[in-house]
């Protein structure tokens, strides 16, 4: 296969041998990929800081056979966000975002919107958007881009439009229900109240940087977290360890 070139964001890396690394990265063109970086652990590392997590790079790589790891040839740094990891709160947020994208993405399943979401998350951190808001914004959009965020307009059972400023009931299997349909549930479903619904609608309409002073999102943030966590858990089938750490860090404050 000829050389490929794409913009990419490095998600994580692992030791492969004394001198080599395996790098997981999300490309603008081809989605998530894993690659071998020969010599990346040496003192004279030919990639510089370009393969550190959360670096935004122009990457050149090639693959010998499909389904195998690609071979990273070289990279040029467009912007490094690596230093953000010096702050433990930011580091735990970024680790969580990387785990989310890794968990939701199949290799070579290209999705430029997810690439752009990752970039927006990094720019949000750079601009000082509250980490909890970045996490909720990112979760909702990642679910939405994967077709997993239910419609807030109408009941997923009967299709009737929800009235304005009404609460909706969260169906345990995903979807939102009107009060009539929810009465038929074997267990009482949890409610999502208008304040949280307005905040989610706002997230789906606006860019992350609009929430730099996002007090409107902070009030229902916990309510949104319960919803997104449930949707993520039901899709992945397991909790993401880095979320547990991120949550502990923030809920203690
Ligand atoms: Zn209904």
mmCIF file with all atom_site columns, N, CA, C and O in Angstrom, residues 14-40:
data_model
loop_
_atom_site.group_PDB
_atom_site.id
_atom_site.type_symbol
_atom_site.label_atom_id
_atom_site.label_alt_id
_atom_site.label_comp_id
_atom_site.label_asym_id
_atom_site.label_entity_id
_atom_site.label_seq_id
_atom_site.pdbx_PDB_ins_code
_atom_site.Cartn_x
_atom_site.Cartn_y
_atom_site.Cartn_z
_atom_site.occupancy
_atom_site.B_iso_or_equiv
_atom_site.pdbx_formal_charge
_atom_site.auth_seq_id
_atom_site.auth_comp_id
_atom_site.auth_asym_id
_atom_site.auth_atom_id
_atom_site.pdbx_PDB_model_num
ATOM 1   N N  . UNK A 1 14 ? 1.556   2.697  23.811 1.00 0.00 ? 14 UNK A N  1
ATOM 2   C CA . UNK A 1 14 ? 2.000   1.615  24.689 1.00 0.00 ? 14 UNK A CA 1
ATOM 3   C C  . UNK A 1 14 ? 3.413   1.212  24.292 1.00 0.00 ? 14 UNK A C  1
ATOM 4   O O  . UNK A 1 14 ? 3.797   1.329  23.125 1.00 0.00 ? 14 UNK A O  1
ATOM 5   N N  . UNK A 1 15 ? 4.117   0.649  25.275 1.00 0.00 ? 15 UNK A N  1
ATOM 6   C CA . UNK A 1 15 ? 5.457   0.123  24.986 1.00 0.00 ? 15 UNK A CA 1
ATOM 7   C C  . UNK A 1 15 ? 5.315   -1.163 24.179 1.00 0.00 ? 15 UNK A C  1
ATOM 8   O O  . UNK A 1 15 ? 4.529   -2.047 24.549 1.00 0.00 ? 15 UNK A O  1
ATOM 9   N N  . UNK A 1 16 ? 6.055   -1.275 23.099 1.00 0.00 ? 16 UNK A N  1
ATOM 10  C CA . UNK A 1 16 ? 6.062   -2.517 22.321 1.00 0.00 ? 16 UNK A CA 1
ATOM 11  C C  . UNK A 1 16 ? 7.356   -3.278 22.580 1.00 0.00 ? 16 UNK A C  1
ATOM 12  O O  . UNK A 1 16 ? 7.360   -4.493 22.742 1.00 0.00 ? 16 UNK A O  1
ATOM 13  N N  . UNK A 1 17 ? 8.472   -2.544 22.620 1.00 0.00 ? 17 UNK A N  1
ATOM 14  C CA . UNK A 1 17 ? 9.772   -3.151 22.929 1.00 0.00 ? 17 UNK A CA 1
ATOM 15  C C  . UNK A 1 17 ? 10.631  -2.043 23.537 1.00 0.00 ? 17 UNK A C  1
ATOM 16  O O  . UNK A 1 17 ? 10.136  -0.941 23.772 1.00 0.00 ? 17 UNK A O  1
ATOM 17  N N  . UNK A 1 18 ? 11.884  -2.351 23.764 1.00 0.00 ? 18 UNK A N  1
ATOM 18  C CA . UNK A 1 18 ? 12.758  -1.332 24.367 1.00 0.00 ? 18 UNK A CA 1
ATOM 19  C C  . UNK A 1 18 ? 12.813  -0.070 23.513 1.00 0.00 ? 18 UNK A C  1
ATOM 20  O O  . UNK A 1 18 ? 12.973  1.029  24.031 1.00 0.00 ? 18 UNK A O  1
ATOM 21  N N  . UNK A 1 19 ? 12.676  -0.240 22.204 1.00 0.00 ? 19 UNK A N  1
ATOM 22  C CA . UNK A 1 19 ? 12.829  0.941  21.354 1.00 0.00 ? 19 UNK A CA 1
ATOM 23  C C  . UNK A 1 19 ? 11.527  1.385  20.666 1.00 0.00 ? 19 UNK A C  1
ATOM 24  O O  . UNK A 1 19 ? 11.428  2.513  20.200 1.00 0.00 ? 19 UNK A O  1
ATOM 25  N N  . UNK A 1 20 ? 10.521  0.504  20.620 1.00 0.00 ? 20 UNK A N  1
ATOM 26  C CA . UNK A 1 20 ? 9.333   0.823  19.801 1.00 0.00 ? 20 UNK A CA 1
ATOM 27  C C  . UNK A 1 20 ? 8.053   1.001  20.625 1.00 0.00 ? 20 UNK A C  1
ATOM 28  O O  . UNK A 1 20 ? 7.924   0.445  21.702 1.00 0.00 ? 20 UNK A O  1
ATOM 29  N N  . UNK A 1 21 ? 7.146   1.720  20.016 1.00 0.00 ? 21 UNK A N  1
ATOM 30  C CA . UNK A 1 21 ? 5.860   1.986  20.664 1.00 0.00 ? 21 UNK A CA 1
ATOM 31  C C  . UNK A 1 21 ? 4.718   1.559  19.753 1.00 0.00 ? 21 UNK A C  1
ATOM 32  O O  . UNK A 1 21 ? 4.865   1.597  18.528 1.00 0.00 ? 21 UNK A O  1
ATOM 33  N N  . UNK A 1 22 ? 3.590   1.224  20.358 1.00 0.00 ? 22 UNK A N  1
ATOM 34  C CA . UNK A 1 22 ? 2.342   1.130  19.587 1.00 0.00 ? 22 UNK A CA 1
ATOM 35  C C  . UNK A 1 22 ? 1.559   2.394  19.891 1.00 0.00 ? 22 UNK A C  1
ATOM 36  O O  . UNK A 1 22 ? 1.422   2.779  21.064 1.00 0.00 ? 22 UNK A O  1
ATOM 37  N N  . UNK A 1 23 ? 1.079   3.035  18.849 1.00 0.00 ? 23 UNK A N  1
ATOM 38  C CA . UNK A 1 23 ? 0.375   4.298  19.022 1.00 0.00 ? 23 UNK A CA 1
ATOM 39  C C  . UNK A 1 23 ? -1.060  4.144  18.494 1.00 0.00 ? 23 UNK A C  1
ATOM 40  O O  . UNK A 1 23 ? -1.266  3.586  17.413 1.00 0.00 ? 23 UNK A O  1
ATOM 41  N N  . UNK A 1 24 ? -2.034  4.599  19.283 1.00 0.00 ? 24 UNK A N  1
ATOM 42  C CA . UNK A 1 24 ? -3.432  4.613  18.837 1.00 0.00 ? 24 UNK A CA 1
ATOM 43  C C  . UNK A 1 24 ? -3.764  6.052  18.482 1.00 0.00 ? 24 UNK A C  1
ATOM 44  O O  . UNK A 1 24 ? -3.536  6.955  19.295 1.00 0.00 ? 24 UNK A O  1
ATOM 45  N N  . UNK A 1 25 ? -4.251  6.258  17.287 1.00 0.00 ? 25 UNK A N  1
ATOM 46  C CA . UNK A 1 25 ? -4.528  7.643  16.859 1.00 0.00 ? 25 UNK A CA 1
ATOM 47  C C  . UNK A 1 25 ? -5.803  7.699  16.027 1.00 0.00 ? 25 UNK A C  1
ATOM 48  O O  . UNK A 1 25 ? -6.239  6.709  15.451 1.00 0.00 ? 25 UNK A O  1
ATOM 49  N N  . UNK A 1 26 ? -6.402  8.872  16.005 1.00 0.00 ? 26 UNK A N  1
ATOM 50  C CA . UNK A 1 26 ? -7.642  9.067  15.245 1.00 0.00 ? 26 UNK A CA 1
ATOM 51  C C  . UNK A 1 26 ? -7.346  10.010 14.094 1.00 0.00 ? 26 UNK A C  1
ATOM 52  O O  . UNK A 1 26 ? -6.950  11.156 14.296 1.00 0.00 ? 26 UNK A O  1
ATOM 53  N N  . UNK A 1 27 ? -7.536  9.526  12.873 1.00 0.00 ? 27 UNK A N  1
ATOM 54  C CA . UNK A 1 27 ? -7.205  10.347 11.707 1.00 0.00 ? 27 UNK A CA 1
ATOM 55  C C  . UNK A 1 27 ? -8.455  11.052 11.168 1.00 0.00 ? 27 UNK A C  1
ATOM 56  O O  . UNK A 1 27 ? -9.574  10.579 11.355 1.00 0.00 ? 27 UNK A O  1
ATOM 57  N N  . UNK A 1 28 ? -8.222  12.144 10.501 1.00 0.00 ? 28 UNK A N  1
ATOM 58  C CA . UNK A 1 28 ? -9.327  12.865 9.876  1.00 0.00 ? 28 UNK A CA 1
ATOM 59  C C  . UNK A 1 28 ? -9.930  12.045 8.735  1.00 0.00 ? 28 UNK A C  1
ATOM 60  O O  . UNK A 1 28 ? -11.131 12.012 8.553  1.00 0.00 ? 28 UNK A O  1
ATOM 61  N N  . UNK A 1 29 ? -9.059  11.314 7.992  1.00 0.00 ? 29 UNK A N  1
ATOM 62  C CA . UNK A 1 29 ? -9.517  10.589 6.797  1.00 0.00 ? 29 UNK A CA 1
ATOM 63  C C  . UNK A 1 29 ? -10.013 9.172  7.056  1.00 0.00 ? 29 UNK A C  1
ATOM 64  O O  . UNK A 1 29 ? -10.979 8.727  6.452  1.00 0.00 ? 29 UNK A O  1
ATOM 65  N N  . UNK A 1 30 ? -9.309  8.435  7.919  1.00 0.00 ? 30 UNK A N  1
ATOM 66  C CA . UNK A 1 30 ? -9.554  6.984  8.002  1.00 0.00 ? 30 UNK A CA 1
ATOM 67  C C  . UNK A 1 30 ? -10.070 6.509  9.348  1.00 0.00 ? 30 UNK A C  1
ATOM 68  O O  . UNK A 1 30 ? -10.171 5.309  9.594  1.00 0.00 ? 30 UNK A O  1
ATOM 69  N N  . UNK A 1 31 ? -10.388 7.442  10.242 1.00 0.00 ? 31 UNK A N  1
ATOM 70  C CA . UNK A 1 31 ? -10.870 7.024  11.561 1.00 0.00 ? 31 UNK A CA 1
ATOM 71  C C  . UNK A 1 31 ? -9.735  6.542  12.446 1.00 0.00 ? 31 UNK A C  1
ATOM 72  O O  . UNK A 1 31 ? -8.578  6.943  12.264 1.00 0.00 ? 31 UNK A O  1
ATOM 73  N N  . UNK A 1 32 ? -10.080 5.638  13.365 1.00 0.00 ? 32 UNK A N  1
ATOM 74  C CA . UNK A 1 32 ? -9.082  5.188  14.348 1.00 0.00 ? 32 UNK A CA 1
ATOM 75  C C  . UNK A 1 32 ? -8.128  4.166  13.739 1.00 0.00 ? 32 UNK A C  1
ATOM 76  O O  . UNK A 1 32 ? -8.566  3.285  12.998 1.00 0.00 ? 32 UNK A O  1
ATOM 77  N N  . UNK A 1 33 ? -6.858  4.291  14.064 1.00 0.00 ? 33 UNK A N  1
ATOM 78  C CA . UNK A 1 33 ? -5.859  3.322  13.599 1.00 0.00 ? 33 UNK A CA 1
ATOM 79  C C  . UNK A 1 33 ? -4.867  3.039  14.721 1.00 0.00 ? 33 UNK A C  1
ATOM 80  O O  . UNK A 1 33 ? -4.721  3.837  15.650 1.00 0.00 ? 33 UNK A O  1
ATOM 81  N N  . UNK A 1 34 ? -4.217  1.894  14.605 1.00 0.00 ? 34 UNK A N  1
ATOM 82  C CA . UNK A 1 34 ? -3.114  1.559  15.506 1.00 0.00 ? 34 UNK A CA 1
ATOM 83  C C  . UNK A 1 34 ? -1.866  1.393  14.668 1.00 0.00 ? 34 UNK A C  1
ATOM 84  O O  . UNK A 1 34 ? -1.936  0.794  13.584 1.00 0.00 ? 34 UNK A O  1
ATOM 85  N N  . UNK A 1 35 ? -0.772  1.909  15.172 1.00 0.00 ? 35 UNK A N  1
ATOM 86  C CA . UNK A 1 35 ? 0.441   1.806  14.370 1.00 0.00 ? 35 UNK A CA 1
ATOM 87  C C  . UNK A 1 35 ? 1.675   1.555  15.208 1.00 0.00 ? 35 UNK A C  1
ATOM 88  O O  . UNK A 1 35 ? 1.707   1.867  16.408 1.00 0.00 ? 35 UNK A O  1
ATOM 89  N N  . UNK A 1 36 ? 2.679   0.983  14.567 1.00 0.00 ? 36 UNK A N  1
ATOM 90  C CA . UNK A 1 36 ? 3.973   0.786  15.215 1.00 0.00 ? 36 UNK A CA 1
ATOM 91  C C  . UNK A 1 36 ? 4.851   1.982  14.883 1.00 0.00 ? 36 UNK A C  1
ATOM 92  O O  . UNK A 1 36 ? 4.920   2.408  13.734 1.00 0.00 ? 36 UNK A O  1
ATOM 93  N N  . UNK A 1 37 ? 5.505   2.508  15.913 1.00 0.00 ? 37 UNK A N  1
ATOM 94  C CA . UNK A 1 37 ? 6.453   3.612  15.703 1.00 0.00 ? 37 UNK A CA 1
ATOM 95  C C  . UNK A 1 37 ? 7.834   3.108  16.108 1.00 0.00 ? 37 UNK A C  1
ATOM 96  O O  . UNK A 1 37 ? 8.133   2.998  17.302 1.00 0.00 ? 37 UNK A O  1
ATOM 97  N N  . UNK A 1 38 ? 8.621   2.767  15.108 1.00 0.00 ? 38 UNK A N  1
ATOM 98  C CA . UNK A 1 38 ? 9.964   2.230  15.371 1.00 0.00 ? 38 UNK A CA 1
ATOM 99  C C  . UNK A 1 38 ? 10.884  3.332  15.899 1.00 0.00 ? 38 UNK A C  1
ATOM 100 O O  . UNK A 1 38 ? 10.940  4.413  15.317 1.00 0.00 ? 38 UNK A O  1
ATOM 101 N N  . UNK A 1 39 ? 11.547  3.030  17.004 1.00 0.00 ? 39 UNK A N  1
ATOM 102 C CA . UNK A 1 39 ? 12.524  3.979  17.562 1.00 0.00 ? 39 UNK A CA 1
ATOM 103 C C  . UNK A 1 39 ? 11.897  5.080  18.403 1.00 0.00 ? 39 UNK A C  1
ATOM 104 O O  . UNK A 1 39 ? 12.594  5.966  18.887 1.00 0.00 ? 39 UNK A O  1
ATOM 105 N N  . UNK A 1 40 ? 10.569  5.006  18.622 1.00 0.00 ? 40 UNK A N  1
ATOM 106 C CA . UNK A 1 40 ? 9.888   6.106  19.341 1.00 0.00 ? 40 UNK A CA 1
ATOM 107 C C  . UNK A 1 40 ? 10.259  6.159  20.826 1.00 0.00 ? 40 UNK A C  1
ATOM 108 O O  . UNK A 1 40 ? 10.015  7.158  21.485 1.00 0.00 ? 40 UNK A O  1
#
